Short mmCIF file of C-alpha atoms and ligand atoms in Angstrom, two decimals:
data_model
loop_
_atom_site.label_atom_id
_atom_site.label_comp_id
_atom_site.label_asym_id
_atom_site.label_seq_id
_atom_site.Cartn_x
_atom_site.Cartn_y
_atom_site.Cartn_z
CA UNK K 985 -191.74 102.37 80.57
CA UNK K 986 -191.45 103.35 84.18
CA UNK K 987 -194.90 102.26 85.15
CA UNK K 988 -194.15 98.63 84.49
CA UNK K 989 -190.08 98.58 84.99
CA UNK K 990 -189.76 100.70 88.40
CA UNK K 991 -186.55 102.09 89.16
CA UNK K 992 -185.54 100.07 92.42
CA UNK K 993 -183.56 102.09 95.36
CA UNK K 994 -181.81 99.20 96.04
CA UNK K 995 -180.11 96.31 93.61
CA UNK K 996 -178.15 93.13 94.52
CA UNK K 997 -175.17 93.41 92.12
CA UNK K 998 -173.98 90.29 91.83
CA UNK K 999 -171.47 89.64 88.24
CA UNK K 1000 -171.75 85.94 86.81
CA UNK K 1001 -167.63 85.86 87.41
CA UNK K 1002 -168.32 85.08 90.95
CA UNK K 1003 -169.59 81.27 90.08
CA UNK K 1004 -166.68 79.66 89.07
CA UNK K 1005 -164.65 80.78 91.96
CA UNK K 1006 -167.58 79.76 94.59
CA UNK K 1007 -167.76 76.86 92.96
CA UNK K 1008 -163.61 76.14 93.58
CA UNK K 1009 -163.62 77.26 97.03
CA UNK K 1010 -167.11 75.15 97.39
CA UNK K 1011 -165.60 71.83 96.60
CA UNK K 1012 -162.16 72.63 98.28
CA UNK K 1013 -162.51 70.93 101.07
CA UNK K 1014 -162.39 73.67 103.30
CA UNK K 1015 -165.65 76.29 103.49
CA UNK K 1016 -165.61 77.83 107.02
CA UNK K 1017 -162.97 80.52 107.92
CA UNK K 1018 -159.70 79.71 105.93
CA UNK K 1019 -157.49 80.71 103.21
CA UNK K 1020 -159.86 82.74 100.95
CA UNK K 1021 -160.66 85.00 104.21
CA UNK K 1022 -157.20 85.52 104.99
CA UNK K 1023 -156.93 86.41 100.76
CA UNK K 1024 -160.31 88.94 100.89
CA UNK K 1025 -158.59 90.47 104.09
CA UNK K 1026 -155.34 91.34 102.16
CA UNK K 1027 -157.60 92.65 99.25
CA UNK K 1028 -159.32 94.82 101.59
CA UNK K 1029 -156.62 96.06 103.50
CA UNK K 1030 -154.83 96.95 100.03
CA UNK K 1031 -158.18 98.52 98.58
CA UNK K 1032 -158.31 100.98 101.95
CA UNK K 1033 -154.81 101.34 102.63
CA UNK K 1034 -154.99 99.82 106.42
CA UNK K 1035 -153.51 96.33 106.82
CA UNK K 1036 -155.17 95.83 109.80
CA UNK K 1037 -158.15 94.36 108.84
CA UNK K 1038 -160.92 92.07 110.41
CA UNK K 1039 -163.65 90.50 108.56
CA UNK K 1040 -166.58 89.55 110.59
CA UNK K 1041 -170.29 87.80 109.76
CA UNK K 1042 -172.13 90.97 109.85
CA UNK K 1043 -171.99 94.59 109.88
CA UNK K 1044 -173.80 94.64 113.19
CA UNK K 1045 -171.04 91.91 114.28
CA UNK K 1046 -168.28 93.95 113.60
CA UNK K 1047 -170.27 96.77 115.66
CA UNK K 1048 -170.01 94.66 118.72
CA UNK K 1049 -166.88 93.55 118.40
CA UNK K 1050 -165.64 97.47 117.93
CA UNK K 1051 -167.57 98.18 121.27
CA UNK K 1052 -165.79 95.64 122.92
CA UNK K 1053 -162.46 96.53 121.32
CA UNK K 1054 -162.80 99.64 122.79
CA UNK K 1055 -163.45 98.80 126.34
CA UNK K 1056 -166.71 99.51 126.55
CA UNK K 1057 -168.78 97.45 128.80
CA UNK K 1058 -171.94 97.83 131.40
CA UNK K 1059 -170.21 101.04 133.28
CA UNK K 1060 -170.29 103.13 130.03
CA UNK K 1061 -172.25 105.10 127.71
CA UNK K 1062 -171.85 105.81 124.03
CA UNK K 1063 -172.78 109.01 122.30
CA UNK K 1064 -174.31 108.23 119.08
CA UNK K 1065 -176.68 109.15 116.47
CA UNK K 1066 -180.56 107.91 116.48
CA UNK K 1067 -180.59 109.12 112.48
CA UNK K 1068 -179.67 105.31 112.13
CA UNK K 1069 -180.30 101.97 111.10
CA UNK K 1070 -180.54 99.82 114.72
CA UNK K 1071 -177.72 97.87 113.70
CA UNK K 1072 -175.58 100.88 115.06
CA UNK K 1073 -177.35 100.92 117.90
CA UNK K 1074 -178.51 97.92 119.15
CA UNK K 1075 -175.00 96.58 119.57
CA UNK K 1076 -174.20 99.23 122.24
CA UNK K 1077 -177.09 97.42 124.45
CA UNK K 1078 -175.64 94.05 123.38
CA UNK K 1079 -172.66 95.69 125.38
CA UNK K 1080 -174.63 96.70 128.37
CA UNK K 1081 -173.56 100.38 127.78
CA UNK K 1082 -175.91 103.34 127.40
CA UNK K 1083 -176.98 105.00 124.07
CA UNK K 1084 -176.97 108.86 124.37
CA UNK K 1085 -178.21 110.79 121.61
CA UNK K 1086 -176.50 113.31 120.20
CA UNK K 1087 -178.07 115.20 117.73
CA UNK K 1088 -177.66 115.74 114.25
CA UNK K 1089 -176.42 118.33 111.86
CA UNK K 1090 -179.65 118.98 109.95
CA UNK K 1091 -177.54 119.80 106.62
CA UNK K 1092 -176.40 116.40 106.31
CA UNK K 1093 -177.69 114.27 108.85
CA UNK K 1094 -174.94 113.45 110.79
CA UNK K 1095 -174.05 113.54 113.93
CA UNK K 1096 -173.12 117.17 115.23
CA UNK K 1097 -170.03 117.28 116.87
CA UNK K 1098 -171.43 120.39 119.28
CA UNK K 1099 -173.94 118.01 120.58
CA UNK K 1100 -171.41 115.51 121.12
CA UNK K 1101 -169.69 117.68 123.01
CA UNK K 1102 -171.99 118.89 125.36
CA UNK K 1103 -172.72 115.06 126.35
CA UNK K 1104 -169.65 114.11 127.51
CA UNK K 1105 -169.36 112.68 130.84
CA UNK K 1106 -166.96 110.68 133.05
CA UNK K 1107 -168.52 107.75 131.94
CA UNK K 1108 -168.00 108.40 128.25
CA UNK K 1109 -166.19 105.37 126.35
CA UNK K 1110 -166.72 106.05 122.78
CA UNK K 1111 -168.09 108.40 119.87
CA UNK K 1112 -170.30 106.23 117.62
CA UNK K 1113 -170.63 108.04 114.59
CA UNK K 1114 -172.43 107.34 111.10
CA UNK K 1115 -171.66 108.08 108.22
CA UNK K 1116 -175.11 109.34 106.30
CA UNK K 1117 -175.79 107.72 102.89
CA UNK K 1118 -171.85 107.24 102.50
CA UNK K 1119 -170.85 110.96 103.47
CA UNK K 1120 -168.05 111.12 106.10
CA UNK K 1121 -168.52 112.95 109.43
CA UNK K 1122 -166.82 115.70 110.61
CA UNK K 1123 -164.22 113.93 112.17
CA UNK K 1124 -161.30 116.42 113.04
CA UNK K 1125 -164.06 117.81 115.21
CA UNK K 1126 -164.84 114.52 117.03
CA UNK K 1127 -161.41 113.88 117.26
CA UNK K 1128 -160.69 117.14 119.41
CA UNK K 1129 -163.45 116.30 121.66
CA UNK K 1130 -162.41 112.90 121.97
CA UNK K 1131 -159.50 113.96 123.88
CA UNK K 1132 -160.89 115.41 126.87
CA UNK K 1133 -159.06 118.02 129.54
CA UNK K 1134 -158.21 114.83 131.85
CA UNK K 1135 -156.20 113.43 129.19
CA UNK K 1136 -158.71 110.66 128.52
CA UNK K 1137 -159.19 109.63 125.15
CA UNK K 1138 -162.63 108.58 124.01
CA UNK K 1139 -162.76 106.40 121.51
CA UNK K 1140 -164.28 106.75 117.83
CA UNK K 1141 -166.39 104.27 115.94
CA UNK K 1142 -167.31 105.32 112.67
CA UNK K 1143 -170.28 103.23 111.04
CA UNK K 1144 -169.05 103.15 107.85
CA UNK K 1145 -172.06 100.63 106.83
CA UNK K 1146 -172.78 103.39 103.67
CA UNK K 1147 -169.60 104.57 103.05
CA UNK K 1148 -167.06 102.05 101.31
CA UNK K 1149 -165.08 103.78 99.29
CA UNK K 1150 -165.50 107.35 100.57
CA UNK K 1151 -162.69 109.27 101.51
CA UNK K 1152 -161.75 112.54 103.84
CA UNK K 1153 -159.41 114.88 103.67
CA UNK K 1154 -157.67 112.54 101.26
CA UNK K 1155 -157.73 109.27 103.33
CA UNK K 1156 -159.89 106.41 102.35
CA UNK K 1157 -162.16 105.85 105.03
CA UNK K 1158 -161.07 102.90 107.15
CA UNK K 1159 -157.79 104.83 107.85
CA UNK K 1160 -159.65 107.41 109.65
CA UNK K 1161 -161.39 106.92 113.07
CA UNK K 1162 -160.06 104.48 115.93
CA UNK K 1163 -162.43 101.87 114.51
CA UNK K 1164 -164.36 101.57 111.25
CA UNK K 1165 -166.91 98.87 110.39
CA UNK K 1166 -168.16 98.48 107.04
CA UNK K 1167 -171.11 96.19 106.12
CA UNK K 1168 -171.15 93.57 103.26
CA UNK K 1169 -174.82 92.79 103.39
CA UNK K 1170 -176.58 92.06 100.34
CA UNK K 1171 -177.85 95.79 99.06
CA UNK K 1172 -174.44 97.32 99.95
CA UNK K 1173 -171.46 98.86 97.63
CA UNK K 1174 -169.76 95.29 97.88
CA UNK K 1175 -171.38 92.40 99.49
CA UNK K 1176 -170.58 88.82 100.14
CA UNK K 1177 -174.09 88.25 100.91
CA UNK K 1178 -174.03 89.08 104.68
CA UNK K 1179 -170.58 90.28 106.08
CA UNK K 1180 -168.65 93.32 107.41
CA UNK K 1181 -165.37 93.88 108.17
CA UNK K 1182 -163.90 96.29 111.46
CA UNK K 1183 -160.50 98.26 110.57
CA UNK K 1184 -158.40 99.36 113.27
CA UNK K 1185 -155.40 101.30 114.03
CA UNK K 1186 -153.11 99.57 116.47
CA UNK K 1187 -151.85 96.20 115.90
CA UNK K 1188 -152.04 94.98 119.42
CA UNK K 1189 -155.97 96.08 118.66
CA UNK K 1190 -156.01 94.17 115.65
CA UNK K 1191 -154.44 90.55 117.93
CA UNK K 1192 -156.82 90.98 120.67
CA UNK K 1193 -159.78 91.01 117.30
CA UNK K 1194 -158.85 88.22 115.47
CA UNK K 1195 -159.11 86.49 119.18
CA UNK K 1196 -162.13 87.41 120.07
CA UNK K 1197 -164.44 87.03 116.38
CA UNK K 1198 -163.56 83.18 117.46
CA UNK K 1199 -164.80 82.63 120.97
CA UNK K 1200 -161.11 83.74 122.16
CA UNK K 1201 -159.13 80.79 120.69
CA UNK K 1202 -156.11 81.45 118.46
CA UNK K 1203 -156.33 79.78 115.49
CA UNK K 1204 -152.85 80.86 114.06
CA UNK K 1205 -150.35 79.18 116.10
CA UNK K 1206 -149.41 75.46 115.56
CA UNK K 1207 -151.18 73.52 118.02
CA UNK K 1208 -150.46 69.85 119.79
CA UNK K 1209 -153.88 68.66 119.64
CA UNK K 1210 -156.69 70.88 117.63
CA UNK K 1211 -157.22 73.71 120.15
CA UNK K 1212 -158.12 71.22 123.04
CA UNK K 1213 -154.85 72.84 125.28
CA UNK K 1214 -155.42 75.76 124.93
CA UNK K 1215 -156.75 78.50 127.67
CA UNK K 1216 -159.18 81.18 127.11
CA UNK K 1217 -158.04 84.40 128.84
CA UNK K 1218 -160.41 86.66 127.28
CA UNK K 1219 -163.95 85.28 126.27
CA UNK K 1220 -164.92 86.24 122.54
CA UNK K 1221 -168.20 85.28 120.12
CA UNK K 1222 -168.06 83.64 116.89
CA UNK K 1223 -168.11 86.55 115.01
CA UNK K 1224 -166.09 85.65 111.70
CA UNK K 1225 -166.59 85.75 107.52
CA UNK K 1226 -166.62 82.25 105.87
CA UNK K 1227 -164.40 81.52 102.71
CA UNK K 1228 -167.90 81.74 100.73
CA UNK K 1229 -168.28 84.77 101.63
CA UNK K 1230 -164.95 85.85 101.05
CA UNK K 1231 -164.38 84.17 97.40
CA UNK K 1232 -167.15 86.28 96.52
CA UNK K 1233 -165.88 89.15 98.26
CA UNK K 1234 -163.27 88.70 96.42
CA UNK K 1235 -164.85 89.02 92.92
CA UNK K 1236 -166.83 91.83 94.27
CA UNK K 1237 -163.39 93.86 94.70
CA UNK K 1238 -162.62 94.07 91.08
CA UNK K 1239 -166.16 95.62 90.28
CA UNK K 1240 -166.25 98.17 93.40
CA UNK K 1241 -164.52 101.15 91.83
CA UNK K 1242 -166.44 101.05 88.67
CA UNK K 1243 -169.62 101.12 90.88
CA UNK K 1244 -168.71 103.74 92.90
CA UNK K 1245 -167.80 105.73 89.46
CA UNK K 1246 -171.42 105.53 88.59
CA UNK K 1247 -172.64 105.90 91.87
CA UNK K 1248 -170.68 109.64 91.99
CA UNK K 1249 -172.00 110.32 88.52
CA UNK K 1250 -175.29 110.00 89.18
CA UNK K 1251 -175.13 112.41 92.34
CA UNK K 1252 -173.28 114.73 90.44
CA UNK K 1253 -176.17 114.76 88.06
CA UNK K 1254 -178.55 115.31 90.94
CA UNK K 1255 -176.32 118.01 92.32
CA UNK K 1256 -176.61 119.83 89.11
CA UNK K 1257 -180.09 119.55 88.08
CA UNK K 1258 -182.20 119.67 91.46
CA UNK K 1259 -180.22 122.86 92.57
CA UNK K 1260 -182.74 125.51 93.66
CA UNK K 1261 -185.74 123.67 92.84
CA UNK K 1262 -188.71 124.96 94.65
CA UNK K 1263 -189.64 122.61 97.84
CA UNK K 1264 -186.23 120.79 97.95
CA UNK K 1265 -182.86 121.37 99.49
CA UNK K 1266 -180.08 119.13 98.80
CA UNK K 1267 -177.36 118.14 101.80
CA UNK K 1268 -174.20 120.44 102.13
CA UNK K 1269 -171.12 119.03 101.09
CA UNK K 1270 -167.66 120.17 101.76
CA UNK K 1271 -164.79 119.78 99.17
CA UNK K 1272 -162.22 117.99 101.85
CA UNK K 1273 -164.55 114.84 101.54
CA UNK K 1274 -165.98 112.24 98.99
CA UNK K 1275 -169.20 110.50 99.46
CA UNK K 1276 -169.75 107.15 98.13
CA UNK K 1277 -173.48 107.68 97.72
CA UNK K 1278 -174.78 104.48 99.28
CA UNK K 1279 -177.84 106.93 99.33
CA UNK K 1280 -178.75 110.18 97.69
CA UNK K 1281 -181.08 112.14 99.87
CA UNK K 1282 -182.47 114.87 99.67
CA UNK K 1283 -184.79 117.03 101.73
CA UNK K 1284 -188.27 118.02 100.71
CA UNK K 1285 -191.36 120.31 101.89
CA UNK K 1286 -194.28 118.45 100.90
CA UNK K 1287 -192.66 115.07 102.17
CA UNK K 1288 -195.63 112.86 101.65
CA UNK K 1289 -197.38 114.13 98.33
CA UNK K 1290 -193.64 113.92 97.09
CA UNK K 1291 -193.03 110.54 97.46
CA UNK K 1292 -196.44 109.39 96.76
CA UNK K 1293 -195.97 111.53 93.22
CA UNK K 1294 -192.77 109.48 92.73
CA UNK K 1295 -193.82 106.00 93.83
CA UNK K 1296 -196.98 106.48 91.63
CA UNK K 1297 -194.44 107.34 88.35
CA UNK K 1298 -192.23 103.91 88.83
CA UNK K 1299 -189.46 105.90 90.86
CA UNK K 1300 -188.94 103.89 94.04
CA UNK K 1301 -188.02 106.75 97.24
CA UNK K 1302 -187.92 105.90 100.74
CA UNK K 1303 -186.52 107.23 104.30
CA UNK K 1304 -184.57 103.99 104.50
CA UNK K 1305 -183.66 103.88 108.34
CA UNK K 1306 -185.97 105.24 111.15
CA UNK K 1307 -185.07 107.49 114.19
CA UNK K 1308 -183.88 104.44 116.55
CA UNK K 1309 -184.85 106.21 119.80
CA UNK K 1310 -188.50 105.73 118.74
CA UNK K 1311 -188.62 102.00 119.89
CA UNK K 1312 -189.83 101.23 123.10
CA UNK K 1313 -186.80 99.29 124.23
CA UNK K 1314 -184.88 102.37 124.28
CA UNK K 1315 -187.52 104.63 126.01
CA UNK K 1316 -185.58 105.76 128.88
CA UNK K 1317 -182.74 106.97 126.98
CA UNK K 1318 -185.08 109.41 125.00
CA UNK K 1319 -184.28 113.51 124.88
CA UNK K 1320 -184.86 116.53 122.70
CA UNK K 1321 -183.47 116.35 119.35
CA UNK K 1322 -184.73 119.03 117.67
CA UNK K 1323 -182.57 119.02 114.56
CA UNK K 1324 -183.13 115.32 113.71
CA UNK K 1325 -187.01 115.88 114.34
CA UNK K 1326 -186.92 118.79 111.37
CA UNK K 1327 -184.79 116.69 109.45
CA UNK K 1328 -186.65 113.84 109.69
CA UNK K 1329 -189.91 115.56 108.42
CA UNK K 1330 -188.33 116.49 105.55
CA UNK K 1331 -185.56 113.38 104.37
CA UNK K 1332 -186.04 110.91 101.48
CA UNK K 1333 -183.62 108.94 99.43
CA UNK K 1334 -183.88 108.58 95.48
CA UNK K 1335 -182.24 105.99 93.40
CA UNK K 1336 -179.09 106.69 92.39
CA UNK K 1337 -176.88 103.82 92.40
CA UNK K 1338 -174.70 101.58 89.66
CA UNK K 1339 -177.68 100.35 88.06
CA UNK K 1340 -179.83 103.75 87.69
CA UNK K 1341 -178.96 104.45 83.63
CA UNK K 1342 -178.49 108.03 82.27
CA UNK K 1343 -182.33 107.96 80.96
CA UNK K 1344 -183.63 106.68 84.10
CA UNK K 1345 -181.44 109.84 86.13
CA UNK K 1346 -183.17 111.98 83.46
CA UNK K 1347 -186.67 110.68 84.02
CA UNK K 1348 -186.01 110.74 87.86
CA UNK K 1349 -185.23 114.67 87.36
CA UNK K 1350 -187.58 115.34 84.97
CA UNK K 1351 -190.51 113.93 87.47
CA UNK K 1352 -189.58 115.78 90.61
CA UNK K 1353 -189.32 119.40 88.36
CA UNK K 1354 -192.73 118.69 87.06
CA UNK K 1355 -193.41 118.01 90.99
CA UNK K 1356 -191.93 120.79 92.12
CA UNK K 1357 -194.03 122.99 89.28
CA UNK K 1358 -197.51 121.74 90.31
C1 PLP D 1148 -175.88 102.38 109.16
C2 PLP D 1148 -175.82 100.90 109.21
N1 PLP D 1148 -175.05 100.32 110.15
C3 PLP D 1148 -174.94 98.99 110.23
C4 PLP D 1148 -175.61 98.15 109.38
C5 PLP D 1148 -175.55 96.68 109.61
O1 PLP D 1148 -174.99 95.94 108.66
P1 PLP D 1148 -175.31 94.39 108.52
O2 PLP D 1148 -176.63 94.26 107.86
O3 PLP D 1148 -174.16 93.90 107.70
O4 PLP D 1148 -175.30 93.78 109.89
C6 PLP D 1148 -176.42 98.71 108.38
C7 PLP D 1148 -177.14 97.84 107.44
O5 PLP D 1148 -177.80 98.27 106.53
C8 PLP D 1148 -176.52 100.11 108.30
O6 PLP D 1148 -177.29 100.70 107.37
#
């Protein structure tokens, strides 16, 4: 069966429910940013437990709108992760700020808060961290660096792209770190197509946001004549979710926890059956935090026969995201990262999402024992 029906890594879910509903908010009369965004942001804000919510076009959007949120700007740098997709990354350039790498913890790939530390400098704005295949940082760490011996308080922006739904120390993420920015692109936990949405903790944050995702023009207050009076203080981009988007959005909502159900199942699974199998090492988890399992990865010796041994048997595998300092447009920001260059060499994701059915997780294990045997 496998041979001719592969087990993807990725799948669009996308219910039928959504097309009456598109369909409404299609022939409304009113498509761009309106009433069904201002609906999906309530949703969203109810389904995280932080009001203060701002839905943007993309995740990488949001990114650079979270970067400029948080004051950073050409005099800066950000410590981040290169164990990324460039969406994290890229936006910090946008921003004329400097990427330094931190490096990673090489039991779950994220970034190490020791290495973070060491890289602080005056010039430090912000923390970007990421959360690996949906599995929160260790953020009580970053926090206490954050707040350095001069009283200065670095901020933290937690890429969030794989982790809707995941929760630390009993908070849903989105409540957690100074900014969060979650992606709604199309192979994501919930996705209106292409979106994202930036949560934030202060409300005078949250003004300044819905200001600048629309070239700096309020949009909220009565006005005499369209916004032709008005002045722009503060310049902003056009950064903002359409009412498309968010009618499917929406829809999406109402499906996300049953997802993420299955999602955690089939980890669990994982967890259980590939547990001191010869040649792999699963990542460390710690009980005061919930993965949402975007990804399940897993690290293996024989990287390359592995994969090839999987892809040949119908089981789609792949690294997903590249080390981001690699590229040559970020060549002089390169430095030793020894951790992420072991991890790296060994890191691969299997499927393991809503769609993956119990006798697909069974065939999945089955294969990589009989791997792990030869
Ligand atoms: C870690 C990470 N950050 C950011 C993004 C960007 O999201 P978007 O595609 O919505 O711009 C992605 C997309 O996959 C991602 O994986």
């Amino acid at each position: 069966m496998q041979k001719n029906k592969p087990v993807p890594l990725f799948k669009v879910f996308m219910p039928k429910s959504v097309w009456p509903p598109v369909k409404k908010t299609l022939f409304s009369g009113y498509i761009g940013q309106g009433p069904k965004v201002a609906e999906f942001e309530k949703a969203l804000g109810k389904f995280i437990g932080n009001p203060l919510v701002l839905t943007v076009g993309t995740g990488t959007a949001g990114l650079q709108l979270a970067l400029r949120l948080a004051g950073v700007n050409q005099n800066n740098e950000v410590i981040t992760t290169s164990m990324t997709c460039t969406a994290t990354n890229w936006p910090i350039l946008a921003a004329g700020a400097n990427p330094i790498w931190a490096d990673i913890n090489p039991e779950t790939g994220n970034i190490d808060p020791a290495s973070v530390a060491r890289l602080i400098t005056r010039k430090t704005r912000a923390i970007l961290a990421v959360d690996w295949a949906g599995y929160p940082c260790d953020y009580q760490a970053l926090k206490k660096i954050a707040r350095t011996p001069e009283g200065k308080k670095i901020q933290i922006i937690e890429d969030a792209a794989h982790a809707f739904g995941a929760t630390y120390k009993n908070k849903k993420i989105g409540q957690v770190a100074d900014f969060t920015v979650f992606s709604f692109g199309a192979i994501k936990h919930l996705t209106t197509i292409e979106g994202g949405a930036v949560f934030v903790k202060s409300k005078k944050i949250y003004q300044r946001g819905k200001l600048l995702r629309w070239y700096g023009l309020d949009r909220e207050t009565p006005q005499k004549d369209f916004r032709c009076h008005q002045d722009i203080k503060d310049w902003g981009y056009k950064f903002n979710l359409h009412d498309i988007a968010a009618t499917i959005g929406l829809e999406q909502l109402k499906y996300v926890k049953d997802n993420l159900k299955i999602h955690r199942s089939n980890a669990r699974f994982y967890r259980q059956q590939l547990k001191g199998l010869k040649g792999i090492t699963l990542l460390k988890e710690k009980k005061d935090r919930l993965s949402a399992y975007w990804l399940f990865t897993i690290k293996v010796k024989k990287l390359n026969q592995f994969m090839k041994y999987l892809k040949d048997r119908g089981i789609d595998v792949s690294q997903v995201h590249a080390r981001n300092d690699k590229h040559s447009c970020v060549r002089q920001f390169k430095r030793p990262l020894p951790q992420l260059e072991k991890f790296i060499k060994e890191m691969v994701s299997i499927p393991v999402g809503w769609w993956v059915t119990k006798e697909q997780r069974e065939y999945i294990v089955k294969t990589i024992k009989k791997f792990c045997q030869a």
